Tab-separated table of N, CA, C and O in Angstrom:
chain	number	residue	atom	x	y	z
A	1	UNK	N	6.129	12.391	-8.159
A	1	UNK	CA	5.421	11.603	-7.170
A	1	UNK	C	3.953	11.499	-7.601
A	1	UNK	O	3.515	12.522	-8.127
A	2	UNK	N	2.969	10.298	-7.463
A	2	UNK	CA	2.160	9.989	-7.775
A	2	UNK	C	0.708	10.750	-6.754
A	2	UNK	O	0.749	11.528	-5.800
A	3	UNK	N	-0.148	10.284	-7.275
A	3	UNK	CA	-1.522	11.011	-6.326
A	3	UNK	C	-1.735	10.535	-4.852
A	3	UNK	O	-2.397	10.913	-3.885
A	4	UNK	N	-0.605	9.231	-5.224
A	4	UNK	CA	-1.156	8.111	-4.143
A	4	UNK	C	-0.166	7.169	-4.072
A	4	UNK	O	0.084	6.206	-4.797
A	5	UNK	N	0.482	7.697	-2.854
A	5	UNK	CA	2.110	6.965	-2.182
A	5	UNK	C	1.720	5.930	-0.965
A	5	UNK	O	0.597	5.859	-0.465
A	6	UNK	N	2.834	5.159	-0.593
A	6	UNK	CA	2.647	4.373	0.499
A	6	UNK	C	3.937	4.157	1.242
A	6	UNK	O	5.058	4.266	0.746
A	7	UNK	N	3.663	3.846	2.457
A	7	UNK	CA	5.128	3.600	3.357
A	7	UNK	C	4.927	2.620	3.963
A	7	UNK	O	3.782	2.448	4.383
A	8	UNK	N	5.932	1.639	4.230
A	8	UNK	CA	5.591	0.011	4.667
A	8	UNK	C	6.769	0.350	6.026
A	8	UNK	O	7.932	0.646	5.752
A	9	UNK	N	6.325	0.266	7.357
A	9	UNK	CA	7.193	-0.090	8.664
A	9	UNK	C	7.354	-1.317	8.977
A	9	UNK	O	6.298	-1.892	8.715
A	10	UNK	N	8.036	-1.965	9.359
A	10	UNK	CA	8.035	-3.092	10.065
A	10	UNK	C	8.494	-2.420	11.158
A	10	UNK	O	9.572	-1.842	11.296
A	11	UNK	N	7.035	-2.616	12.392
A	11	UNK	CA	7.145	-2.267	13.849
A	11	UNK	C	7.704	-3.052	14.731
A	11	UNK	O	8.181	-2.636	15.787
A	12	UNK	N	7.686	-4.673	14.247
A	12	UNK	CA	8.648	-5.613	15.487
A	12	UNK	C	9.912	-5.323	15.219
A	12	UNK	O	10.662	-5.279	16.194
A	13	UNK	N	10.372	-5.107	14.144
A	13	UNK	CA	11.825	-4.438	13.700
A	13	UNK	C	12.282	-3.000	13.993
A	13	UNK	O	13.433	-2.634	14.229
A	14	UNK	N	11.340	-2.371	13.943
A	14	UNK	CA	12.095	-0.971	14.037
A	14	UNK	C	12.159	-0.441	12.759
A	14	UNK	O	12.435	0.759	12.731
A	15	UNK	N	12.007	-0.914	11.835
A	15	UNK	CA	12.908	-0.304	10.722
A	15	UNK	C	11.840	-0.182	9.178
A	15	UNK	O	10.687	-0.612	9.208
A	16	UNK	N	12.336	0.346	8.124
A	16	UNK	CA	11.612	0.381	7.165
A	16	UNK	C	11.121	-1.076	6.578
A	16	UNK	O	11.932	-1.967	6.832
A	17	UNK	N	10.098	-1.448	5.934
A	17	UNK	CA	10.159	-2.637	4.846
A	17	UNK	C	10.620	-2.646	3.733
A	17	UNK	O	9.802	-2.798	2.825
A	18	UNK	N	11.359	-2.567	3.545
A	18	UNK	CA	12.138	-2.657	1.915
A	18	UNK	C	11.677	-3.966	1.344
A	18	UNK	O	11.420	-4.877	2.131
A	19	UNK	N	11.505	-4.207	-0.364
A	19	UNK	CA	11.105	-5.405	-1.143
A	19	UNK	C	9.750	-5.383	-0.915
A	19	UNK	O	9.182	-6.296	-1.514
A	20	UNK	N	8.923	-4.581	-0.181
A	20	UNK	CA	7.552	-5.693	-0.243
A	20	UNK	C	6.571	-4.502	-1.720
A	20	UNK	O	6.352	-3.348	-2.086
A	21	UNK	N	6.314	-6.044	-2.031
A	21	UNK	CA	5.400	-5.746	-3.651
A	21	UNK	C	3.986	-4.911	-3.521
A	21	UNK	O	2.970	-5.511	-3.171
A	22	UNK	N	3.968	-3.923	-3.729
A	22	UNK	CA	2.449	-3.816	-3.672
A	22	UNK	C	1.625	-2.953	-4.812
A	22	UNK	O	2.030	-1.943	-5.390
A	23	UNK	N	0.662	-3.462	-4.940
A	23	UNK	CA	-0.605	-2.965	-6.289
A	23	UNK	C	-1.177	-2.337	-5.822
A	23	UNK	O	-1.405	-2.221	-4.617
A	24	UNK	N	-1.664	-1.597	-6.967
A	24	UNK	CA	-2.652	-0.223	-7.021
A	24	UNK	C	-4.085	-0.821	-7.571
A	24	UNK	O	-3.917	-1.906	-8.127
A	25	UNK	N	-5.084	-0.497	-7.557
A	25	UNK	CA	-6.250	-1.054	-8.246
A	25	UNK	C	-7.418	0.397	-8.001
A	25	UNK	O	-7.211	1.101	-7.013
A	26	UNK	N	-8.403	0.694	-8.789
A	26	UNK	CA	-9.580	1.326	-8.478
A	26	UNK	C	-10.938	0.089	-8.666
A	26	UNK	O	-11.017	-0.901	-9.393
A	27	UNK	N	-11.544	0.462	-8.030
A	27	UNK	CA	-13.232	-0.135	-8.518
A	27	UNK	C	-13.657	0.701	-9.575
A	27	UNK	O	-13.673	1.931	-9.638
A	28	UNK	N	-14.026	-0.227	-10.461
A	28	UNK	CA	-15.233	0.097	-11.684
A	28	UNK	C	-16.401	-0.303	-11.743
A	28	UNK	O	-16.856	-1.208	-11.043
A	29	UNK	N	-16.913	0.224	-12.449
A	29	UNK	CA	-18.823	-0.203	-12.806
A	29	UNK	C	-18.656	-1.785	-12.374
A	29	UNK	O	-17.674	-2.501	-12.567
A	30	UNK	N	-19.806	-2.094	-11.784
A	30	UNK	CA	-20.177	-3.292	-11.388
A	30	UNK	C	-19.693	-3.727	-10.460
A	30	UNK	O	-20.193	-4.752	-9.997
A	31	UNK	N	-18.579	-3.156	-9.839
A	31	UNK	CA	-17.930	-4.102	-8.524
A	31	UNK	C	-16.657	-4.170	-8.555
A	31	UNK	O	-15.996	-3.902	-7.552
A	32	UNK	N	-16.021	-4.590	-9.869
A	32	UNK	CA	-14.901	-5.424	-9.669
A	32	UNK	C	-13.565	-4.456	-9.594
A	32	UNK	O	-13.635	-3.396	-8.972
A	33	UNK	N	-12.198	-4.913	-10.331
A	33	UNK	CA	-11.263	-4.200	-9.828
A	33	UNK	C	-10.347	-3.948	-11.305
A	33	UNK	O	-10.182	-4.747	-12.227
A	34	UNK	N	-9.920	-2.788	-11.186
A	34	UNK	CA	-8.834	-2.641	-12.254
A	34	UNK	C	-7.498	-2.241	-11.971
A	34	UNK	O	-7.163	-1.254	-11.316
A	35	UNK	N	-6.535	-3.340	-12.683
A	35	UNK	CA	-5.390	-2.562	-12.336
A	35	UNK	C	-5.032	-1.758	-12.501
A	35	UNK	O	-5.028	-1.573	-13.718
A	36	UNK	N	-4.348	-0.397	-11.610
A	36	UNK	CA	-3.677	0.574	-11.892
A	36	UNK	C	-2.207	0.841	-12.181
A	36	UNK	O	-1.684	1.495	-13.083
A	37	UNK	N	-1.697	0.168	-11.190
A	37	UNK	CA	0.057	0.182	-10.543
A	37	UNK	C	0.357	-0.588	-9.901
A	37	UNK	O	-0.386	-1.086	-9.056
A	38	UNK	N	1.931	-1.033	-10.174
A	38	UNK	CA	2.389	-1.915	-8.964
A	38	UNK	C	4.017	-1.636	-8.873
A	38	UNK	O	4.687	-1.338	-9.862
A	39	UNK	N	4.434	-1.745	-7.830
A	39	UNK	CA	6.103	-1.189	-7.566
A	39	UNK	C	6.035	-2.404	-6.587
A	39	UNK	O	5.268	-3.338	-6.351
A	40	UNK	N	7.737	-1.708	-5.944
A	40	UNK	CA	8.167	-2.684	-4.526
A	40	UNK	C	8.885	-1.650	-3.986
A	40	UNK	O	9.633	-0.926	-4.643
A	41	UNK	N	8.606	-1.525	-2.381
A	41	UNK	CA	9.200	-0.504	-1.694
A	41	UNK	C	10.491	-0.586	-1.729
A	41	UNK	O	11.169	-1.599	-1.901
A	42	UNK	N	10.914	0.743	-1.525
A	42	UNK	CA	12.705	0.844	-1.988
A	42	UNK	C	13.061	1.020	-0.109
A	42	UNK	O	12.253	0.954	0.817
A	43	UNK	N	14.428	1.237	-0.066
A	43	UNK	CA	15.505	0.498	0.813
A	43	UNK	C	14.712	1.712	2.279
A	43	UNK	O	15.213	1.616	3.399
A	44	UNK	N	13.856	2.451	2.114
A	44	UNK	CA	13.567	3.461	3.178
A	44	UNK	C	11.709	2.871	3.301
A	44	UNK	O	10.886	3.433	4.024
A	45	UNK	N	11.448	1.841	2.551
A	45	UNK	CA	9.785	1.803	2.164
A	45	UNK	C	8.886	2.064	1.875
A	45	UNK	O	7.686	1.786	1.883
A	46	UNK	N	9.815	2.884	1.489
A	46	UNK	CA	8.498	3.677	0.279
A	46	UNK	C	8.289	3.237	-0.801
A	46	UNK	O	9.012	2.378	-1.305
A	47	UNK	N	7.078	3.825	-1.476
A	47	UNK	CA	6.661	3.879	-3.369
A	47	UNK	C	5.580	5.050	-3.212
A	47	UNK	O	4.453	5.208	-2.741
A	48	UNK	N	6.573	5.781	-3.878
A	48	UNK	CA	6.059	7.090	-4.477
A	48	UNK	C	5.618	6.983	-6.388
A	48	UNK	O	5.180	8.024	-6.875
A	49	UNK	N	5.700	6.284	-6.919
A	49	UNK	CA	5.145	6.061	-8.363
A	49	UNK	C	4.512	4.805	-8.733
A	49	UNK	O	4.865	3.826	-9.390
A	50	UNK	N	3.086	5.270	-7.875
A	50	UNK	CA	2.260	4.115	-7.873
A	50	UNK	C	1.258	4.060	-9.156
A	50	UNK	O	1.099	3.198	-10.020
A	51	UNK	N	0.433	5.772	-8.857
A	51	UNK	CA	-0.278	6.012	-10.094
A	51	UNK	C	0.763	5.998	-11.064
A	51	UNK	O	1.960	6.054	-10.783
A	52	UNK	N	0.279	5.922	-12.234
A	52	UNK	CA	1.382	5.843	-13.582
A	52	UNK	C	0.693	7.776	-14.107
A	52	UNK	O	-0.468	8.169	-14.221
A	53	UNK	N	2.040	8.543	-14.303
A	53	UNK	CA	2.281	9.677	-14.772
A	53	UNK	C	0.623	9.987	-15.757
A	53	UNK	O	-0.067	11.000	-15.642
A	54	UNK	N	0.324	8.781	-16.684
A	54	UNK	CA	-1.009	9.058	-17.505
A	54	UNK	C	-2.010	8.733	-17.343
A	54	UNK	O	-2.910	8.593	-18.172
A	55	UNK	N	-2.016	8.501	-15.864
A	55	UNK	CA	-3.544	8.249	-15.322
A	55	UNK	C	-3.395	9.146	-14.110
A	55	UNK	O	-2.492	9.033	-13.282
A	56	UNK	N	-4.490	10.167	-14.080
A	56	UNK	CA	-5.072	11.302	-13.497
A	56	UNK	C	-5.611	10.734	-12.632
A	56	UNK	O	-6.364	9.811	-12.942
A	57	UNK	N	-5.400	11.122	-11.077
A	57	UNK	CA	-6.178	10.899	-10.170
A	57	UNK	C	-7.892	11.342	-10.107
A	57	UNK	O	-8.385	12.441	-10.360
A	58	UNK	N	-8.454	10.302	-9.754
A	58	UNK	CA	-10.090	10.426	-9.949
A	58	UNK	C	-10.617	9.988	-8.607
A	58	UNK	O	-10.041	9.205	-7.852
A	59	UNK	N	-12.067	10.728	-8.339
A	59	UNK	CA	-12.859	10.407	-7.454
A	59	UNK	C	-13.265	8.530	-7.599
A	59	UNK	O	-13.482	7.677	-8.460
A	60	UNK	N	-13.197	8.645	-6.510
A	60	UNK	CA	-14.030	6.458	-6.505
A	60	UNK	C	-12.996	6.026	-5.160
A	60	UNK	O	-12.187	6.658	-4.481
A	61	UNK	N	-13.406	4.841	-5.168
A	61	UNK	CA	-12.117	3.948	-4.470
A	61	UNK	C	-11.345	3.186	-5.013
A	61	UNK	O	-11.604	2.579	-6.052
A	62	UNK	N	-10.180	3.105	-4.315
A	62	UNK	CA	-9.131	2.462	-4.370
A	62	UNK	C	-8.450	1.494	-3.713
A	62	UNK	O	-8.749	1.512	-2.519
A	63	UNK	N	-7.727	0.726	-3.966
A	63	UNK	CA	-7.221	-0.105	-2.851
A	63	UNK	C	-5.843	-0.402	-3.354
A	63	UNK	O	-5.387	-0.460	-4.496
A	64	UNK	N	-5.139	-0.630	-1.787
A	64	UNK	CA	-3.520	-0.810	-1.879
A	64	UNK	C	-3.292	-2.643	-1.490
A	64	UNK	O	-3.819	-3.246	-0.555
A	65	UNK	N	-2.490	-3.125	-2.383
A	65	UNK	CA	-2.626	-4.875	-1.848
A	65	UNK	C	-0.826	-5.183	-1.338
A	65	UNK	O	0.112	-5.259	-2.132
A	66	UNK	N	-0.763	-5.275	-0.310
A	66	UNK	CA	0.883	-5.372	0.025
A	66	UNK	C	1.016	-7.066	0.461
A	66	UNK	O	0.526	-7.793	1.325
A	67	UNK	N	2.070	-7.228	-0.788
A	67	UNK	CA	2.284	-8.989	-0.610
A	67	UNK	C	3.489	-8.973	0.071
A	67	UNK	O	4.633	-8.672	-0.270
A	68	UNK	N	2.873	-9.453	1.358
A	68	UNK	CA	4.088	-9.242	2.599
A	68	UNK	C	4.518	-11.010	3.073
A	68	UNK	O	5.220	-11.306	4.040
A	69	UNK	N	4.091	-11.668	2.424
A	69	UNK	CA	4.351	-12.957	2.663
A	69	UNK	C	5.740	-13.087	2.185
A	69	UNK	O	6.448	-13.442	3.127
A	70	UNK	N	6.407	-12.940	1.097
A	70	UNK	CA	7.707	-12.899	0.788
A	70	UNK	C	8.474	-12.300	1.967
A	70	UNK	O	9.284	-12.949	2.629
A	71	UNK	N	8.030	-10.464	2.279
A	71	UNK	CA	9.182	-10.536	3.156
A	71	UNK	C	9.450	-10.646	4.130
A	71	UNK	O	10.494	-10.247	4.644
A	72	UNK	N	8.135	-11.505	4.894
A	72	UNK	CA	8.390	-12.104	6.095
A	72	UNK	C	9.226	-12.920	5.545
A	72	UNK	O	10.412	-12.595	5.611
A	73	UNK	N	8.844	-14.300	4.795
A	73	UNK	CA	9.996	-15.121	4.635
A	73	UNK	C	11.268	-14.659	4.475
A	73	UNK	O	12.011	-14.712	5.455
A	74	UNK	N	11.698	-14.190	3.387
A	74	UNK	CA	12.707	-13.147	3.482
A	74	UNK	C	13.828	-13.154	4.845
A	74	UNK	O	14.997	-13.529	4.930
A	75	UNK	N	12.846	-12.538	5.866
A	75	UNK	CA	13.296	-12.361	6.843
A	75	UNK	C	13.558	-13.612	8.114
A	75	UNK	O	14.008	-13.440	9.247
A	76	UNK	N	13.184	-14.655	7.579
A	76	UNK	CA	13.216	-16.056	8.404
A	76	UNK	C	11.886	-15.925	9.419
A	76	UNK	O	12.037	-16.365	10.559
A	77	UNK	N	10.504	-15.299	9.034
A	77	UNK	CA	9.504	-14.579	10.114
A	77	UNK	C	8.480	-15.405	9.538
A	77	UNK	O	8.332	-15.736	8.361
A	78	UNK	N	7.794	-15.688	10.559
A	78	UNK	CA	6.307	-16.530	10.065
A	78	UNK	C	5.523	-15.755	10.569
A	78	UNK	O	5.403	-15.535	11.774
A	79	UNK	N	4.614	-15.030	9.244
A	79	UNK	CA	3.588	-13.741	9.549
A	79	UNK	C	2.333	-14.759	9.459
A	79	UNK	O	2.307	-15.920	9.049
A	80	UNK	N	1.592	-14.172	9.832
A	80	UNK	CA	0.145	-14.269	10.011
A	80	UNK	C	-0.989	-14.270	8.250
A	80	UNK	O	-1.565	-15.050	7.492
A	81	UNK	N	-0.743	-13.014	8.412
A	81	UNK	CA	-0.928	-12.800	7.089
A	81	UNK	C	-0.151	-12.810	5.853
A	81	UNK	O	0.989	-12.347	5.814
A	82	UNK	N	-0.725	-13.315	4.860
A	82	UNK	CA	0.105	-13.305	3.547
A	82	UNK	C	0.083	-12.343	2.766
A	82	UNK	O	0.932	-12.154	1.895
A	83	UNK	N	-1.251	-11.356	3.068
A	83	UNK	CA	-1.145	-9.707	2.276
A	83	UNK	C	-2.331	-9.064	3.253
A	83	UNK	O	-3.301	-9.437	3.913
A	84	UNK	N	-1.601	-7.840	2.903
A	84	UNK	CA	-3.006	-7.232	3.131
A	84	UNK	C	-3.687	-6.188	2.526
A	84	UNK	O	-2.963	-5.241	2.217
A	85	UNK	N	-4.985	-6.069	2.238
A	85	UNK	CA	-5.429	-5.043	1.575
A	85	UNK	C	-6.004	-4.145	2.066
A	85	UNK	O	-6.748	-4.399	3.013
A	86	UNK	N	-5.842	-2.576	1.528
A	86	UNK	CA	-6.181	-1.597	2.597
A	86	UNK	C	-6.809	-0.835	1.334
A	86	UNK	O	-6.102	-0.485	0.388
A	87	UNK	N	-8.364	-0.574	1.396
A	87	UNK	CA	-9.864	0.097	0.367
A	87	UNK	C	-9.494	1.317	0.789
A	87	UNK	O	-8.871	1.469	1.839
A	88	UNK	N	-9.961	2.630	-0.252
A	88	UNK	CA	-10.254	3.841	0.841
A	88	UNK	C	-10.592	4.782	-0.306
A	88	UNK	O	-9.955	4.899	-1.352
A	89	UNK	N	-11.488	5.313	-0.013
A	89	UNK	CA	-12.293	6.757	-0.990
A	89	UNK	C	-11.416	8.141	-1.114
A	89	UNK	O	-11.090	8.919	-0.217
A	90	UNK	N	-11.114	8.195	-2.672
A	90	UNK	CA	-10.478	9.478	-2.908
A	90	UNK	C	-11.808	10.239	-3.254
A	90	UNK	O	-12.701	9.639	-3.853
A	91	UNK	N	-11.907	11.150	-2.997
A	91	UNK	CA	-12.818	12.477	-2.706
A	91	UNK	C	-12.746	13.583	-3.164
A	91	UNK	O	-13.637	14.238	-3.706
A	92	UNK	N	-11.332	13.940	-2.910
A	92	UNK	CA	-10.970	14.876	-3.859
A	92	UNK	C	-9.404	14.610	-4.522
A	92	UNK	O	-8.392	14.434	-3.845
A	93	UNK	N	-9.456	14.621	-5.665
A	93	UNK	CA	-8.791	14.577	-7.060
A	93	UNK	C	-7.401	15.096	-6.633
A	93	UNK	O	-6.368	14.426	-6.658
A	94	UNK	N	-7.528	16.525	-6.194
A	94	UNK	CA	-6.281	17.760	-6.420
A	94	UNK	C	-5.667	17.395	-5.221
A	94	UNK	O	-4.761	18.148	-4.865
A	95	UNK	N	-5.979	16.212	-4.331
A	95	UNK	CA	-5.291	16.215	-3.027
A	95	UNK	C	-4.284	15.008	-3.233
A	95	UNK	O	-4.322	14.304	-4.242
A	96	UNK	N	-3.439	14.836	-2.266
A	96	UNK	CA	-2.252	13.711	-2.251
A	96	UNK	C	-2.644	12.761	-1.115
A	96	UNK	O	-2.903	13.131	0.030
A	97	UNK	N	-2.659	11.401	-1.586
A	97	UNK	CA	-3.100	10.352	-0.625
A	97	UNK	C	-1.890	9.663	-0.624
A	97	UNK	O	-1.392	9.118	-1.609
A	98	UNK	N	-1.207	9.716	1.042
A	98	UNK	CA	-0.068	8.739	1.104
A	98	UNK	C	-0.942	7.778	2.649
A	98	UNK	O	-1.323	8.200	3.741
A	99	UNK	N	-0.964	6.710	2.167
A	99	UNK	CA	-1.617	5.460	3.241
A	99	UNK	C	-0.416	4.401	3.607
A	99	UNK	O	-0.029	3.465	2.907
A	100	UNK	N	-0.055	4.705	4.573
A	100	UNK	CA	1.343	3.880	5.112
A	100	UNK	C	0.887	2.602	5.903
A	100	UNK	O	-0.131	2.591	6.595
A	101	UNK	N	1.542	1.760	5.780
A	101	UNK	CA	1.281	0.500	6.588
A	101	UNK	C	2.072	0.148	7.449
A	101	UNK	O	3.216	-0.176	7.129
A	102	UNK	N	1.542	0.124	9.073
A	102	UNK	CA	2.991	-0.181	9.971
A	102	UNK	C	2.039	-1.790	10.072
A	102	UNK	O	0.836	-2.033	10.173
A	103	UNK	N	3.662	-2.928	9.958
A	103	UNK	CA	3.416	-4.187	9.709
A	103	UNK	C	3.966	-4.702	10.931
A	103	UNK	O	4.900	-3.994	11.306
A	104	UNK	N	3.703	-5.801	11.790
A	104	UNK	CA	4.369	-6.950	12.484
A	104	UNK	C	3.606	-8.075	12.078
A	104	UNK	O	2.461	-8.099	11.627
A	105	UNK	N	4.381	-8.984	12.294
A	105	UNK	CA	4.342	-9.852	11.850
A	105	UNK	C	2.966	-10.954	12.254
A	105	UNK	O	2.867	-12.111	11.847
A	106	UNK	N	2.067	-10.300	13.073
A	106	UNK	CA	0.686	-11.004	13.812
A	106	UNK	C	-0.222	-9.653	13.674
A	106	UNK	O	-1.254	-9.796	14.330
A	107	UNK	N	-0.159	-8.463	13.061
A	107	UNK	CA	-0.984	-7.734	13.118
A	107	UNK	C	-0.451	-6.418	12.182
A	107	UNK	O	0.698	-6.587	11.774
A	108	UNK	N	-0.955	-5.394	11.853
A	108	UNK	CA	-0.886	-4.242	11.093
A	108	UNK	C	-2.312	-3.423	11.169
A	108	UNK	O	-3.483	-3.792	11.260
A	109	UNK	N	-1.477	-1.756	11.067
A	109	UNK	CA	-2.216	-0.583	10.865
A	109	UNK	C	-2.527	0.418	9.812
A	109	UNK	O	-1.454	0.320	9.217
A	110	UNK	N	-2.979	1.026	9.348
A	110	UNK	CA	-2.875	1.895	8.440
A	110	UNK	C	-3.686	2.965	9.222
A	110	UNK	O	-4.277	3.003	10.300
A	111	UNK	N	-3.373	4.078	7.877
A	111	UNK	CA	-4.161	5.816	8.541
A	111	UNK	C	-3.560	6.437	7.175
A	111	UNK	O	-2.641	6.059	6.449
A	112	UNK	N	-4.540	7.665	7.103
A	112	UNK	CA	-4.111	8.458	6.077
A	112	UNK	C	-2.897	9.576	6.349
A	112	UNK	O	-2.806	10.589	7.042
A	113	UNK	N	-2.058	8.891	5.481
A	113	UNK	CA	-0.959	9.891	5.929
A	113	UNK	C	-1.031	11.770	5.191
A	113	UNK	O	-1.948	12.288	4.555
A	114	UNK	N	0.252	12.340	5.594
A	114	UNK	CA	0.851	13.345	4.200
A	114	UNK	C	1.931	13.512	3.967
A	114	UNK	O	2.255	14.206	3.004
């Protein structure tokens, strides 16, 4: 399991999000963004192997980008949003960051999970 997991709910459903795509990125010098990782949540919604095994979790920020426009369609659902991105400061290195996203289809939450 990676430094830095995620869990996708769909709350008007009840149920996990399975299929939805989402990227890993840190900020670097100057602003911009680098890719890190990208998976698609499996049949419970999770992605646990986001960081890649040879990249060491590091202090900075990060951000999670979940392209949820597919599985609204998917689902015959006209969402609001077409992704969303959720920033957030790792601090310390040796710790495990799981940031879950509960989704409906006109709104969404996140929080730091464990």
């Amino acid at each position: 399991m990676s430094g830095i997991t995620t869990h996708v709910l769909d709350t008007a459903r009840g149920r996990p999000a399975a299929g939805v795509a989402v990227r890993l990125e840190t900020r670097v010098a100057g602003g911009g963004w680098q890719a890190l990782g990208r998976g698609v949540t499996d049949e419970d919604g999770r992605l646990r192997d986001l960081l890649p095994p040879a990249h060491p979790l590091v202090e900075g920020s990060y951000r999670l980008t979940f392209d949820v426009a597919p599985y609204f369609a998917a689902s015959d659902v006209q969402g609001f949003y077409p992704e969303v991105s959720v920033t957030f400061d790792v601090r310390d290195p040796a710790a495990h960051y799981h940031v879950p996203l509960l989704l409906s289809p006109y709104g969404y939450t996140t929080y730091r999970g464990s």
